[in-house]
Short mmCIF file of C-alpha atoms (C1' of nucleotides) in Angstrom, two decimals:
data_model
loop_
_atom_site.label_atom_id
_atom_site.label_comp_id
_atom_site.label_asym_id
_atom_site.label_seq_id
_atom_site.Cartn_x
_atom_site.Cartn_y
_atom_site.Cartn_z
CA MET A 131 67.41 -165.03 175.61
CA ALA A 132 65.74 -161.36 175.27
CA THR A 133 62.03 -161.08 175.65
CA GLU A 134 60.38 -163.28 173.17
CA TYR A 135 57.45 -162.45 171.17
CA ARG A 136 54.10 -163.54 172.39
CA ASP A 137 50.69 -163.00 170.31
CA PRO A 138 48.30 -161.24 172.54
CA ILE A 139 45.89 -163.27 171.25
CA GLU A 140 47.37 -166.75 171.77
CA SER A 141 48.78 -165.65 175.08
CA LYS A 142 44.91 -164.70 176.34
CA ASP A 143 43.59 -168.05 174.39
CA LYS A 144 42.96 -170.69 177.13
CA GLN A 145 40.05 -171.54 175.40
CA PRO A 146 39.31 -175.25 175.44
CA ARG A 147 39.40 -176.96 171.99
CA THR A 148 37.58 -180.57 172.57
CA ALA A 149 34.58 -181.51 173.93
CA ARG A 150 36.52 -182.86 176.89
CA GLY A 151 38.05 -179.49 177.80
CA LEU A 152 34.86 -177.40 177.45
CA LYS A 153 33.22 -180.17 180.10
CA THR A 154 36.06 -179.37 182.64
CA LYS A 155 36.29 -175.97 182.42
CA ARG A 156 32.39 -175.95 182.89
CA LYS A 157 33.25 -177.66 186.14
CA LEU A 158 35.56 -175.44 187.31
CA LEU A 159 33.51 -172.39 186.78
CA ASP A 160 30.48 -173.97 188.33
CA ALA A 161 32.98 -175.38 191.48
CA ALA A 162 34.08 -171.56 191.66
CA ALA A 163 30.87 -169.61 191.96
CA LEU A 164 30.10 -172.35 194.90
CA GLU A 165 33.39 -171.76 196.55
CA PHE A 166 33.45 -168.20 196.31
CA GLY A 167 29.99 -167.83 197.22
CA GLU A 168 30.31 -169.91 200.35
CA LYS A 169 33.73 -168.48 201.54
CA GLY A 170 34.34 -165.59 199.89
CA PHE A 171 37.23 -164.69 197.44
CA HIS A 172 40.14 -164.56 199.77
CA GLU A 173 39.23 -167.50 201.79
CA ALA A 174 38.35 -169.81 199.08
CA SER A 175 41.29 -171.58 197.39
CA ILE A 176 41.96 -173.07 194.23
CA THR A 177 42.94 -176.32 195.80
CA GLY A 178 38.91 -176.04 197.04
CA ILE A 179 37.57 -174.93 193.79
CA THR A 180 39.69 -178.12 192.00
CA GLN A 181 38.56 -180.51 194.65
CA ARG A 182 34.82 -179.38 194.33
CA ALA A 183 35.47 -179.72 190.65
CA GLY A 184 36.96 -183.04 190.85
CA THR A 185 39.97 -182.18 188.80
CA ALA A 186 43.69 -181.82 189.68
CA LEU A 187 44.84 -178.91 190.93
CA GLY A 188 47.27 -177.95 187.82
CA SER A 189 43.95 -178.27 185.62
CA PHE A 190 43.10 -174.71 186.84
CA TYR A 191 45.80 -173.24 184.93
CA THR A 192 44.99 -174.74 181.71
CA TYR A 193 41.44 -172.41 181.67
CA PHE A 194 42.30 -169.65 183.54
CA ASP A 195 45.74 -167.55 184.31
CA SER A 196 45.26 -166.54 187.87
CA LYS A 197 42.17 -166.80 190.69
CA ASP A 198 41.74 -163.06 189.93
CA GLU A 199 41.10 -163.86 186.17
CA LEU A 200 38.77 -166.54 187.40
CA PHE A 201 36.85 -164.30 189.57
CA SER A 202 36.19 -161.43 186.91
CA ALA A 203 35.56 -163.99 184.52
CA LEU A 204 32.46 -165.14 187.17
CA VAL A 205 31.42 -161.67 188.00
CA LYS A 206 30.62 -161.00 184.33
CA ASP A 207 28.59 -164.18 184.04
CA MET A 208 26.68 -163.83 187.09
CA SER A 209 25.98 -159.79 186.03
CA MET A 210 24.71 -161.32 182.93
CA ARG A 211 22.32 -163.68 184.47
CA VAL A 212 20.78 -161.31 186.78
CA LYS A 213 20.11 -158.77 184.05
CA SER A 214 18.78 -161.86 181.71
CA HIS A 215 16.67 -163.63 184.76
CA ALA A 216 14.95 -159.92 185.47
CA ALA A 217 14.34 -159.48 181.38
CA GLY A 218 12.39 -162.71 181.53
CA ALA A 219 10.30 -161.71 184.36
CA MET A 220 9.30 -158.42 182.47
CA THR A 221 8.00 -159.72 179.38
CA GLU A 222 4.35 -158.50 179.33
CA TRP A 223 3.02 -155.63 181.36
CA GLN A 224 0.34 -153.24 181.23
CA ASP A 225 1.67 -150.29 182.99
CA ALA A 226 5.05 -148.99 184.03
CA PHE A 227 4.84 -149.64 187.53
CA GLN A 228 3.84 -153.22 187.39
CA ARG A 229 6.58 -153.33 185.29
CA GLU A 230 9.15 -152.12 187.93
CA LYS A 231 6.98 -154.44 190.68
CA GLN A 232 7.84 -157.32 188.55
CA ALA A 233 11.42 -156.31 188.35
CA LEU A 234 11.91 -156.27 192.34
CA GLU A 235 9.64 -159.54 192.75
CA ALA A 236 12.12 -161.01 190.35
CA PHE A 237 14.94 -160.20 191.31
CA MET A 238 14.19 -160.90 195.33
CA ASN A 239 13.50 -164.48 194.31
CA PHE A 240 16.67 -164.72 192.04
CA ALA A 241 18.90 -163.31 195.16
CA ARG A 242 16.98 -166.25 197.12
CA GLU A 243 17.81 -168.96 194.85
CA HIS A 244 21.07 -167.64 194.14
CA LYS A 245 22.72 -165.92 197.29
CA GLU A 246 26.22 -167.06 196.23
CA ILE A 247 25.58 -164.87 193.13
CA TYR A 248 24.70 -161.82 195.10
CA ARG A 249 27.71 -162.10 197.35
CA ILE A 250 30.18 -162.47 194.35
CA ILE A 251 28.72 -159.46 192.82
CA ASP A 252 28.99 -157.55 196.27
CA GLU A 253 32.57 -158.57 196.68
CA SER A 254 33.74 -157.72 193.35
CA GLU A 255 33.77 -154.04 194.75
CA PHE A 256 37.08 -155.36 196.24
CA VAL A 257 38.53 -158.06 194.05
CA ASP A 258 37.44 -156.62 190.88
CA PRO A 259 36.07 -152.77 191.46
CA GLN A 260 35.47 -152.08 187.50
CA SER A 261 33.30 -155.04 187.00
CA TYR A 262 31.40 -153.91 189.76
CA ARG A 263 31.06 -150.34 188.62
CA LEU A 264 30.33 -152.17 185.06
CA HIS A 265 27.25 -154.01 186.61
CA TYR A 266 26.00 -150.86 188.09
CA GLU A 267 26.07 -148.77 185.95
CA GLU A 268 24.66 -150.91 183.32
CA THR A 269 21.93 -152.05 185.60
CA ALA A 270 20.93 -148.12 186.71
CA LYS A 271 20.98 -147.56 183.04
CA ARG A 272 18.22 -149.99 182.03
CA ILE A 273 16.08 -148.76 184.92
CA PHE A 274 16.55 -145.36 183.67
CA GLU A 275 15.33 -146.41 180.26
CA ARG A 276 12.24 -148.06 181.59
CA LEU A 277 11.47 -144.88 183.57
CA GLN A 278 11.60 -142.77 180.06
CA GLU A 279 9.43 -145.63 178.69
CA GLY A 280 7.19 -145.15 181.79
CA SER A 281 7.11 -141.23 181.50
CA ALA A 282 6.22 -141.79 177.60
CA ALA A 283 3.61 -143.87 178.44
CA GLY A 284 2.25 -141.47 180.99
CA ASP A 285 2.75 -143.73 184.05
CA PHE A 286 5.44 -141.83 185.29
CA ARG A 287 5.87 -137.97 185.66
CA ASP A 288 8.27 -136.13 183.25
CA GLY A 289 11.93 -134.89 184.18
CA LEU A 290 13.54 -137.99 185.87
CA GLU A 291 16.97 -138.60 185.80
CA GLU A 292 19.42 -140.84 186.26
CA ALA A 293 19.89 -140.26 189.58
CA HIS A 294 16.15 -141.89 190.32
CA ALA A 295 17.33 -144.90 188.48
CA TRP A 296 20.20 -145.04 191.24
CA ALA A 297 17.63 -144.48 193.91
CA ILE A 298 15.48 -147.20 193.05
CA MET A 299 18.38 -149.47 192.21
CA GLY A 300 19.36 -148.92 195.75
CA MET A 301 16.09 -149.61 197.38
CA ASN A 302 15.90 -152.83 195.59
CA VAL A 303 19.53 -154.11 196.52
CA PHE A 304 18.77 -153.18 200.10
CA LEU A 305 15.37 -154.73 200.23
CA GLY A 306 16.71 -157.74 198.18
CA MET A 307 19.83 -157.89 200.96
CA ARG A 308 17.37 -157.75 204.17
CA TYR A 309 14.43 -159.88 202.92
CA GLY A 310 16.12 -161.73 200.02
CA ILE A 311 19.38 -162.76 201.64
CA TRP A 312 19.37 -162.62 205.47
CA SER A 313 15.97 -163.67 206.02
CA GLU A 314 12.44 -164.78 204.34
CA GLU A 315 10.61 -163.90 206.64
CA LYS A 316 8.49 -161.50 204.20
CA SER A 317 7.35 -162.74 201.01
CA ALA A 318 8.95 -161.13 197.47
CA VAL A 319 5.75 -160.18 196.60
CA ASP A 320 4.68 -158.35 200.18
CA ILE A 321 8.32 -156.52 199.76
CA ALA A 322 7.71 -155.56 195.74
CA ASP A 323 4.31 -154.38 196.86
CA LEU A 324 5.66 -151.98 199.35
CA ALA A 325 8.44 -150.39 197.11
CA ASN A 326 5.99 -150.14 194.85
CA GLY A 327 3.72 -147.90 197.44
CA ILE A 328 6.81 -145.81 197.70
CA LEU A 329 7.46 -145.03 194.12
CA ALA A 330 3.44 -144.93 193.89
CA ASP A 331 2.42 -142.11 196.54
CA GLY A 332 5.62 -141.59 198.25
CA ILE A 333 5.08 -141.52 201.84
CA ALA A 334 3.47 -138.30 202.79
CA ALA A 335 0.32 -138.12 204.87
CA LYS A 336 -2.94 -137.90 202.67
CA LYS A 337 -4.91 -134.96 202.85
CA GLY A 338 -7.14 -135.32 205.53
CA GLN A 339 -5.17 -137.59 207.47
CA GLY A 340 -3.22 -137.00 210.71
CA MET B 77 52.16 -178.08 231.10
CA ALA B 78 48.49 -178.02 230.93
CA THR B 79 46.55 -175.08 229.60
CA GLU B 80 47.02 -172.46 231.42
CA TYR B 81 44.78 -169.95 233.15
CA ARG B 82 43.89 -166.82 231.71
CA ASP B 83 42.15 -164.41 233.10
CA PRO B 84 39.69 -163.38 230.56
CA ILE B 85 39.53 -159.76 231.40
CA GLU B 86 43.60 -159.38 231.48
CA SER B 87 44.06 -161.01 228.24
CA LYS B 88 41.71 -158.95 226.38
CA ASP B 89 43.11 -155.84 227.95
CA LYS B 90 45.56 -154.18 225.75
CA GLN B 91 44.81 -150.60 226.81
CA PRO B 92 47.59 -148.31 227.01
CA ARG B 93 48.57 -147.35 230.57
CA THR B 94 50.36 -144.01 229.69
CA ALA B 95 50.21 -141.32 227.81
CA ARG B 96 52.69 -142.07 225.63
CA GLY B 97 50.54 -145.47 224.79
CA LEU B 98 47.64 -143.81 224.08
CA LYS B 99 49.43 -141.57 221.98
CA THR B 100 50.67 -144.61 219.69
CA LYS B 101 47.57 -146.16 219.89
CA ARG B 102 45.67 -143.40 218.18
CA LYS B 103 48.45 -143.01 215.53
CA LEU B 104 48.20 -146.66 214.95
CA LEU B 105 44.25 -146.01 214.51
CA ASP B 106 44.54 -143.21 212.19
CA ALA B 107 46.86 -145.08 209.85
CA ALA B 108 45.02 -148.07 209.85
CA ALA B 109 42.22 -146.45 209.10
CA LEU B 110 44.00 -144.79 205.85
CA GLU B 111 45.86 -147.90 204.94
CA PHE B 112 42.26 -150.13 204.84
CA GLY B 113 40.60 -147.45 203.24
CA GLU B 114 43.21 -147.13 200.56
CA LYS B 115 44.51 -150.84 199.98
CA GLY B 116 41.07 -152.88 201.21
CA PHE B 117 41.65 -155.24 204.01
CA HIS B 118 43.56 -157.73 202.22
CA GLU B 119 46.20 -155.62 200.53
CA ALA B 120 46.51 -153.65 203.24
CA SER B 121 49.47 -154.83 205.69
CA ILE B 122 50.80 -154.31 209.38
CA THR B 123 54.23 -153.21 207.95
CA GLY B 124 52.08 -150.58 205.93
CA ILE B 125 49.91 -149.52 208.85
CA THR B 126 53.41 -149.24 211.23
CA GLN B 127 55.21 -147.34 208.74
CA ARG B 128 52.49 -144.74 208.21
CA ALA B 129 52.18 -144.81 212.09
CA GLY B 130 56.11 -144.27 212.08
CA THR B 131 56.17 -146.87 214.62
CA ALA B 132 57.84 -150.55 214.81
CA LEU B 133 56.06 -153.31 213.53
CA GLY B 134 55.94 -155.36 217.17
CA SER B 135 54.21 -151.81 218.65
CA PHE B 136 51.29 -152.99 216.82
CA TYR B 137 50.85 -156.14 219.04
CA THR B 138 50.99 -153.89 222.24
CA TYR B 139 47.82 -152.47 221.36
CA PHE B 140 46.10 -154.93 218.98
CA ASP B 141 45.59 -158.81 219.11
CA SER B 142 45.51 -159.34 215.29
CA LYS B 143 44.71 -157.67 211.96
CA ASP B 144 40.77 -158.83 212.23
CA GLU B 145 40.62 -157.16 215.69
CA LEU B 146 42.11 -154.25 214.84
CA PHE B 147 39.75 -153.81 211.55
CA SER B 148 36.84 -155.19 213.79
CA ALA B 149 37.80 -152.15 215.95
CA LEU B 150 37.81 -149.84 213.29
CA VAL B 151 34.61 -150.64 212.00
CA LYS B 152 32.53 -150.04 215.17
CA ASP B 153 34.41 -147.02 215.40
CA MET B 154 33.38 -145.66 211.65
CA SER B 155 29.77 -146.56 212.14
CA MET B 156 29.75 -144.48 215.52
CA ARG B 157 31.09 -141.36 213.58
CA VAL B 158 28.78 -141.87 210.83
CA LYS B 159 26.01 -142.22 213.11
CA SER B 160 26.91 -138.82 215.25
CA HIS B 161 27.89 -136.92 212.22
CA ALA B 162 24.14 -137.76 210.99
CA ALA B 163 22.85 -137.31 214.23
CA GLY B 164 24.76 -133.59 214.60
CA ALA B 165 23.28 -132.31 211.26
CA MET B 166 19.47 -132.85 212.15
CA THR B 167 19.40 -130.95 215.73
CA GLU B 168 16.49 -128.75 214.76
CA TRP B 169 13.68 -129.67 212.42
CA GLN B 170 10.36 -128.41 211.33
CA ASP B 171 8.73 -131.50 209.34
CA ALA B 172 10.01 -134.87 209.05
CA PHE B 173 10.50 -134.28 205.14
CA GLN B 174 13.47 -131.89 205.88
CA ARG B 175 14.75 -134.05 208.49
CA GLU B 176 15.20 -136.84 206.01
CA LYS B 177 16.59 -134.34 203.36
CA GLN B 178 19.15 -133.10 205.81
CA ALA B 179 20.10 -136.57 206.92
CA LEU B 180 20.80 -137.83 203.65
CA GLU B 181 22.60 -134.72 202.16
CA ALA B 182 24.68 -135.15 205.84
CA PHE B 183 25.61 -138.60 204.73
CA MET B 184 26.58 -137.87 201.26
CA ASN B 185 28.82 -134.80 202.41
CA PHE B 186 30.18 -137.24 205.47
CA ALA B 187 31.11 -139.72 202.59
CA ARG B 188 32.73 -137.39 200.48
CA GLU B 189 35.11 -136.34 203.32
CA HIS B 190 35.76 -139.49 204.45
CA LYS B 191 35.75 -141.94 201.24
CA GLU B 192 37.83 -144.45 203.88
CA ILE B 193 34.95 -144.83 206.43
CA TYR B 194 32.50 -145.83 203.43
CA ARG B 195 35.05 -148.26 202.22
CA ILE B 196 35.96 -149.89 205.35
CA ILE B 197 32.42 -150.23 206.16
CA ASP B 198 31.35 -151.91 203.13
CA GLU B 199 34.19 -154.08 203.07
CA SER B 200 33.15 -154.91 206.61
CA GLU B 201 30.16 -157.08 204.78
CA PHE B 202 33.36 -159.68 203.87
CA VAL B 203 35.91 -159.17 206.61
CA ASP B 204 33.65 -159.09 209.71
CA PRO B 205 30.23 -159.74 208.65
CA GLN B 206 28.61 -159.13 212.35
CA SER B 207 29.75 -155.61 212.66
CA TYR B 208 28.39 -155.10 208.92
CA ARG B 209 24.74 -156.39 209.76
CA LEU B 210 24.92 -154.67 212.92
CA HIS B 211 25.72 -151.38 211.29
CA TYR B 212 22.99 -151.30 208.99
CA GLU B 213 20.41 -152.81 211.29
CA GLU B 214 21.20 -149.96 213.48
CA THR B 215 20.92 -147.60 211.08
CA ALA B 216 17.79 -148.83 209.94
CA LYS B 217 16.46 -148.89 213.34
CA ARG B 218 17.03 -145.03 213.64
CA ILE B 219 15.42 -144.47 210.48
CA PHE B 220 12.41 -146.64 211.06
CA GLU B 221 12.04 -144.54 214.38
CA ARG B 222 12.10 -140.95 212.46
CA LEU B 223 9.48 -142.76 210.09
CA GLN B 224 7.18 -143.48 213.14
CA GLU B 225 7.67 -139.57 214.36
CA GLY B 226 7.36 -138.51 211.04
CA SER B 227 3.90 -140.35 211.26
CA ALA B 228 3.02 -139.31 214.77
CA ALA B 229 3.55 -135.53 213.24
CA GLY B 230 1.29 -135.88 210.78
CA ASP B 231 3.98 -135.69 207.97
CA PHE B 232 4.08 -139.28 207.04
CA ARG B 233 1.31 -141.47 206.18
CA ASP B 234 0.36 -144.05 209.13
CA GLY B 235 1.35 -147.90 208.16
CA LEU B 236 4.90 -147.84 207.63
CA GLU B 237 7.18 -150.47 208.42
CA GLU B 238 10.67 -151.39 209.27
CA ALA B 239 11.10 -152.33 205.37
CA HIS B 240 10.24 -148.89 204.58
CA ALA B 241 13.28 -147.75 206.42
CA TRP B 242 15.56 -150.33 204.59
CA ALA B 243 14.08 -149.08 201.11
CA ILE B 244 15.20 -145.31 202.35
CA MET B 245 18.51 -146.81 203.47
CA GLY B 246 19.22 -148.33 200.14
CA MET B 247 18.36 -145.35 198.24
CA ASN B 248 20.47 -143.18 200.50
CA VAL B 249 23.67 -145.63 200.53
CA PHE B 250 23.76 -146.53 196.40
CA LEU B 251 23.35 -142.43 196.00
CA GLY B 252 26.10 -141.58 198.11
CA MET B 253 27.78 -144.40 196.41
CA ARG B 254 27.43 -142.77 193.00
CA TYR B 255 27.22 -139.34 193.64
CA GLY B 256 29.49 -138.92 196.81
CA ILE B 257 32.10 -141.16 196.09
CA TRP B 258 32.20 -142.20 192.37
CA SER B 259 31.71 -138.72 191.39
CA GLU B 260 30.85 -135.30 192.61
CA GLU B 261 28.98 -134.22 189.56
CA LYS B 262 26.11 -133.08 191.53
CA SER B 263 25.75 -131.17 194.97
CA ALA B 264 24.36 -133.08 197.81
CA VAL B 265 21.51 -130.74 198.17
CA ASP B 266 20.47 -131.63 194.45
CA ILE B 267 20.81 -135.35 194.97
CA ALA B 268 18.66 -135.02 198.81
CA ASP B 269 15.96 -132.95 197.21
CA LEU B 270 15.88 -135.42 194.33
CA ALA B 271 15.84 -138.24 196.57
CA ASN B 272 12.89 -136.19 198.92
CA GLY B 273 10.71 -135.45 195.83
CA ILE B 274 10.52 -139.69 195.30
CA LEU B 275 9.43 -139.95 199.09
CA ALA B 276 7.20 -136.72 198.91
CA ASP B 277 5.26 -137.71 195.78
CA GLY B 278 6.35 -140.82 194.32
CA ILE B 279 7.13 -140.76 190.41
CA ALA B 280 3.34 -140.97 189.21
CA ALA B 281 2.55 -138.64 186.65
CA LYS B 282 0.56 -135.64 188.22
CA LYS B 283 -3.35 -135.99 187.64
CA GLY B 284 -3.66 -134.20 183.91
CA GLN B 285 -0.24 -134.96 182.89
CA GLY B 286 1.10 -137.28 180.21
"C1'" DT C 267 46.80 -196.65 163.05
"C1'" DT C 268 49.55 -192.71 164.48
"C1'" DG C 269 51.50 -188.46 166.16
"C1'" DA C 270 50.76 -184.40 167.79
"C1'" DA C 271 48.20 -181.11 169.66
"C1'" DA C 272 45.16 -180.82 173.66
"C1'" DC C 273 44.32 -181.93 178.36
"C1'" DA C 274 45.09 -184.17 183.29
"C1'" DT C 275 48.08 -184.41 187.14
"C1'" DG C 276 50.12 -182.90 192.04
"C1'" DA C 277 54.40 -182.50 194.12
"C1'" DA C 278 57.59 -178.96 194.52
"C1'" DC C 279 58.46 -174.43 194.69
"C1'" DC C 280 58.59 -169.37 196.56
"C1'" DA C 281 57.02 -165.43 198.28
"C1'" DA C 282 53.86 -162.94 201.32
"C1'" DC C 283 52.88 -161.40 205.28
"C1'" DA C 284 50.89 -162.35 210.27
"C1'" DT C 285 52.73 -162.97 214.24
"C1'" DT C 286 56.33 -163.81 218.16
"C1'" DC C 287 59.84 -162.72 221.21
"C1'" DA C 288 64.30 -161.33 223.37
"C1'" DA C 289 66.80 -157.55 224.25
"C1'" DC C 290 66.50 -152.52 224.76
"C1'" DT C 291 64.44 -147.85 226.20
"C1'" DT C 292 61.52 -144.50 228.88
"C1'" DA C 293 57.86 -143.15 232.09
"C1'" DG C 294 56.82 -141.81 236.54
"C1'" DA C 295 55.84 -143.14 241.49
"C1'" DA C 296 57.62 -143.75 245.82
"C1'" DT D 42 67.34 -141.11 242.39
"C1'" DT D 43 65.60 -145.47 241.82
"C1'" DC D 44 63.45 -149.12 240.20
"C1'" DT D 45 59.74 -151.98 237.88
"C1'" DA D 46 56.01 -151.61 234.94
"C1'" DA D 47 55.00 -149.93 230.20
"C1'" DG D 48 56.41 -149.44 225.99
"C1'" DT D 49 59.84 -149.90 221.73
"C1'" DT D 50 61.80 -152.25 218.39
"C1'" DG D 51 62.92 -155.09 214.21
"C1'" DA D 52 65.08 -159.40 212.95
"C1'" DA D 53 63.52 -164.27 212.77
"C1'" DT D 54 59.78 -167.52 212.74
"C1'" DG D 55 56.11 -170.15 210.46
"C1'" DT D 56 52.28 -171.15 207.73
"C1'" DT D 57 49.45 -170.57 203.88
"C1'" DG D 58 48.16 -171.10 199.45
"C1'" DG D 59 49.09 -169.37 194.61
"C1'" DT D 60 51.37 -170.83 190.87
"C1'" DT D 61 54.88 -173.39 187.74
"C1'" DC D 62 56.39 -177.57 185.56
"C1'" DA D 63 57.90 -181.87 184.23
"C1'" DT D 64 55.68 -186.16 183.25
"C1'" DG D 65 51.78 -189.00 181.84
"C1'" DT D 66 47.33 -189.21 179.17
"C1'" DT D 67 43.63 -188.73 175.65
"C1'" DT D 68 41.61 -187.18 171.61
"C1'" DC D 69 40.95 -186.92 167.14
"C1'" DA D 70 42.43 -185.63 162.21
"C1'" DA D 71 44.83 -187.38 158.33
#
DNA sequence: TTGAAACATGAACCAACATTCAACTTAGAA
DNA sequence: TTCTAAGTTGAATGTTGGTTCATGTTTCAA
């Protein structure tokens, strides 16, 4: 038989059509987040995921095409969760500096409570580079918008570029890794204050010091 | 037969003993850096490495115990190379700010010329977490020492902590990734200037602006 | 009630390497 | 020149784990 016709929509369509299916898919997704978070992509196994989820091995392929596809879906989901958590923490703000401080503090607390999310996003650099780039590009864009608003409000100086957003993001990510994931020896507030100090004044000696 | 005695030194010893052996090991190391850099740890194969090196598959195990062991050795080697490259770029300096600028500029240029090194170090977070932590902890320590020297010289303010070093390192790493590896739309000097601007003055509006 | 679509199950399949090994070649000290 | 340790070779082995599939069960609209 020649190559048979496949509806591109149908072929992608592994969405559950009943309440039962939805529940199973949810269980698999949650289990996968744990498994990937604990073991990393390559050490994680489909068997491990279905065991955690309490389903049969084969059920996995009812909802996902492959291990990679699942991981990719997960990265997008986590990316969104980080984003909305941060957004939720910055609803009200007086000045732009305080808003950045809140953003970092929220990020650090989120990282602590969801270490597996941090790991999945980070590992996507190698498993699903596209999603990785997208995640950070969008995050940088969001920071950049805040920078522009801050400039307009007179809190930040003029002429800030997207690269400034990348610098701030890098600061936040590394502080989150070191003081959020690796150890909790310092409080999120203290770290956020410290980072804010850099943004506010830099690290130069004050006039008359030294 | 019971477990036989193995001299711990001998068992580790896969060092070449002739010029020929040394040359082969060198070829394997270089080939491995390329293979891991291009494909990542899991996609890379021993076969691919030995093919690049132009040796037989079995020769690999004359010099390395396993794929993991080789990767680990490579990470340590790369880490050292980054370190010494940066050190070489900071020999002479007037003020501490300029030194930091040179460090970032050197790092960015190095990343551009050796994208595979960047990738290998980054992937070690998942393949050899120990080496990954060690790399960044030592880098942070070195930055922190520079901060202290800068304070003593009257360029930087007092009271800088190790966390400041982590913040600066995060900035540098992300700027290196975005403007060194992903695209070269901006020159290393421009990015280094921009980062230095943050360290010097922060991003607050100047008095009388806005 | 009923029948077809959706869903669940887990044994079996299979390809992809990492690793081993026994036979062979080369180097270089004596 | 000779002999042994060092180095080379690549076919064979073994294991792991993603994916498939035939069979059985549940759901729910008509």
